[in-house]
C-alpha cells in the first residue's frame, strides 16, 4: 500500500466487506489492548479476520484479537474492531486509519474508540475510566498526521476543524451511565505518543505540564480521520496503570492486559448504556 490512502484502496476493502454482510452499520467501535471482550456481546451477523480484508493491517500485539465483528448491540447496528493496529508496529498512518475510512464509506456516523492508557493525573487509579474530553496530537504535531498527503475531498475538507473532536452530548451520556453503574469515571485529555517504549519519568513530567491526563499509543490518528469524515466521536480510556514522574511505577504490557480484565466489563457497561440512549 502507498504511503497515503486512496479511494481505490478504501473501496477495495469496503467492497470485500459488502460481500460479507448486508447490515448497514451506524456505530463503529474500536477496542483497545485487553478490551476486546466487548465484541463477544455483539449478536453477530459476520466476523471477518483482518487478513481476509484487502489492505487491512493485522494486529500483531498480544491482547488484540484482529477481527471485525458486525451485528447488533443494544439494538444498534454496529461494526466492531476487535483489536487495532498501532504505528509502533511498523504500519503507516494510512494503514492504521484505513478501518475508519472503511467505516465511513459503509455509512458509520458515530465512532466509539477505546484504549488502555497510563494515568498522568495524580487522582487516577488503575481500573478507572476516563471519558476523553480532548486530545493532544503530539505524534501529529511533529508530522505524523494521517491526513498528510493529497486530500480526499469526497471524504472531508483539507483543513478539518478539531475544536470539538469529542462530542459533548456523548460525553455527558457516557459519564452519567458510568456514574449510575458505580464505575469510577473522570473526564480528561488524552495524549498520543508513538511508542513502543514507555515514558521516562521526565517524559511523564513533561506530559503532565502540557496538560495531559492520560497517555497512550493510539486513538488520536483514528479520531483525526473520523473528524475529517464528520463522525461523532466518543473516546474512552481505561486507566491500566499509573505513570509516575518519580520513576516509582514501572509500566508493563502484562499490567495493561491485567487491568483490561477489570476495565473490559466497565467499558462494556458504558458502551451498552450509550448505545441504548443514542
Ligand atoms: N504509557 C503509554 N501507553 C500506555 C500506558 C502508559 O503508561 N499504559 C497503557 N498504554
mmCIF file with all atom_site columns, C-alpha atoms and ligand atoms in Angstrom, residues 116-119 198-199 215-217 240-241 243 251 256, ligand 1:
data_model
loop_
_atom_site.group_PDB
_atom_site.id
_atom_site.type_symbol
_atom_site.label_atom_id
_atom_site.label_alt_id
_atom_site.label_comp_id
_atom_site.label_asym_id
_atom_site.label_entity_id
_atom_site.label_seq_id
_atom_site.pdbx_PDB_ins_code
_atom_site.Cartn_x
_atom_site.Cartn_y
_atom_site.Cartn_z
_atom_site.occupancy
_atom_site.B_iso_or_equiv
_atom_site.pdbx_formal_charge
_atom_site.auth_seq_id
_atom_site.auth_comp_id
_atom_site.auth_asym_id
_atom_site.auth_atom_id
_atom_site.pdbx_PDB_model_num
ATOM   1  C CA . UNK A 1 116 ? -5.750 1.357  27.536 1.00 0.00 ? 116 UNK A CA 1
ATOM   2  C CA . UNK A 1 117 ? -3.843 4.332  28.879 1.00 0.00 ? 117 UNK A CA 1
ATOM   3  C CA . UNK A 1 118 ? -1.407 5.313  31.584 1.00 0.00 ? 118 UNK A CA 1
ATOM   4  C CA . UNK A 1 119 ? -2.821 7.721  34.169 1.00 0.00 ? 119 UNK A CA 1
ATOM   5  C CA . UNK A 1 198 ? 7.020  3.544  27.745 1.00 0.00 ? 198 UNK A CA 1
ATOM   6  C CA . UNK A 1 199 ? 7.763  7.020  29.104 1.00 0.00 ? 199 UNK A CA 1
ATOM   7  C CA . UNK A 1 215 ? -1.096 8.757  27.875 1.00 0.00 ? 215 UNK A CA 1
ATOM   8  C CA . UNK A 1 216 ? -1.277 6.054  25.239 1.00 0.00 ? 216 UNK A CA 1
ATOM   9  C CA . UNK A 1 217 ? -0.121 4.962  21.803 1.00 0.00 ? 217 UNK A CA 1
ATOM   10 C CA . UNK A 1 240 ? -4.433 0.475  33.201 1.00 0.00 ? 240 UNK A CA 1
ATOM   11 C CA . UNK A 1 241 ? -1.515 1.832  35.203 1.00 0.00 ? 241 UNK A CA 1
ATOM   12 C CA . UNK A 1 243 ? 2.522  6.770  35.150 1.00 0.00 ? 243 UNK A CA 1
ATOM   13 C CA . UNK A 1 251 ? 4.631  0.133  33.278 1.00 0.00 ? 251 UNK A CA 1
ATOM   14 C CA . UNK A 1 256 ? -2.043 -3.300 30.846 1.00 0.00 ? 256 UNK A CA 1
HETATM 15 N N1 . LIG B 2 .   ? 2.127  4.740  28.594 1.00 0.00 ? 1   LIG B N1 1
HETATM 16 C C1 . LIG B 2 .   ? 1.837  4.688  27.280 1.00 0.00 ? 1   LIG B C1 1
HETATM 17 N N2 . LIG B 2 .   ? 0.886  3.910  26.789 1.00 0.00 ? 1   LIG B N2 1
HETATM 18 C C2 . LIG B 2 .   ? 0.194  3.148  27.644 1.00 0.00 ? 1   LIG B C2 1
HETATM 19 C C3 . LIG B 2 .   ? 0.448  3.160  29.023 1.00 0.00 ? 1   LIG B C3 1
HETATM 20 C C4 . LIG B 2 .   ? 1.471  4.002  29.524 1.00 0.00 ? 1   LIG B C4 1
HETATM 21 O O1 . LIG B 2 .   ? 1.761  4.065  30.743 1.00 0.00 ? 1   LIG B O1 1
HETATM 22 N N3 . LIG B 2 .   ? -0.431 2.283  29.595 1.00 0.00 ? 1   LIG B N3 1
HETATM 23 C C5 . LIG B 2 .   ? -1.180 1.781  28.596 1.00 0.00 ? 1   LIG B C5 1
HETATM 24 N N4 . LIG B 2 .   ? -0.813 2.300  27.403 1.00 0.00 ? 1   LIG B N4 1
#
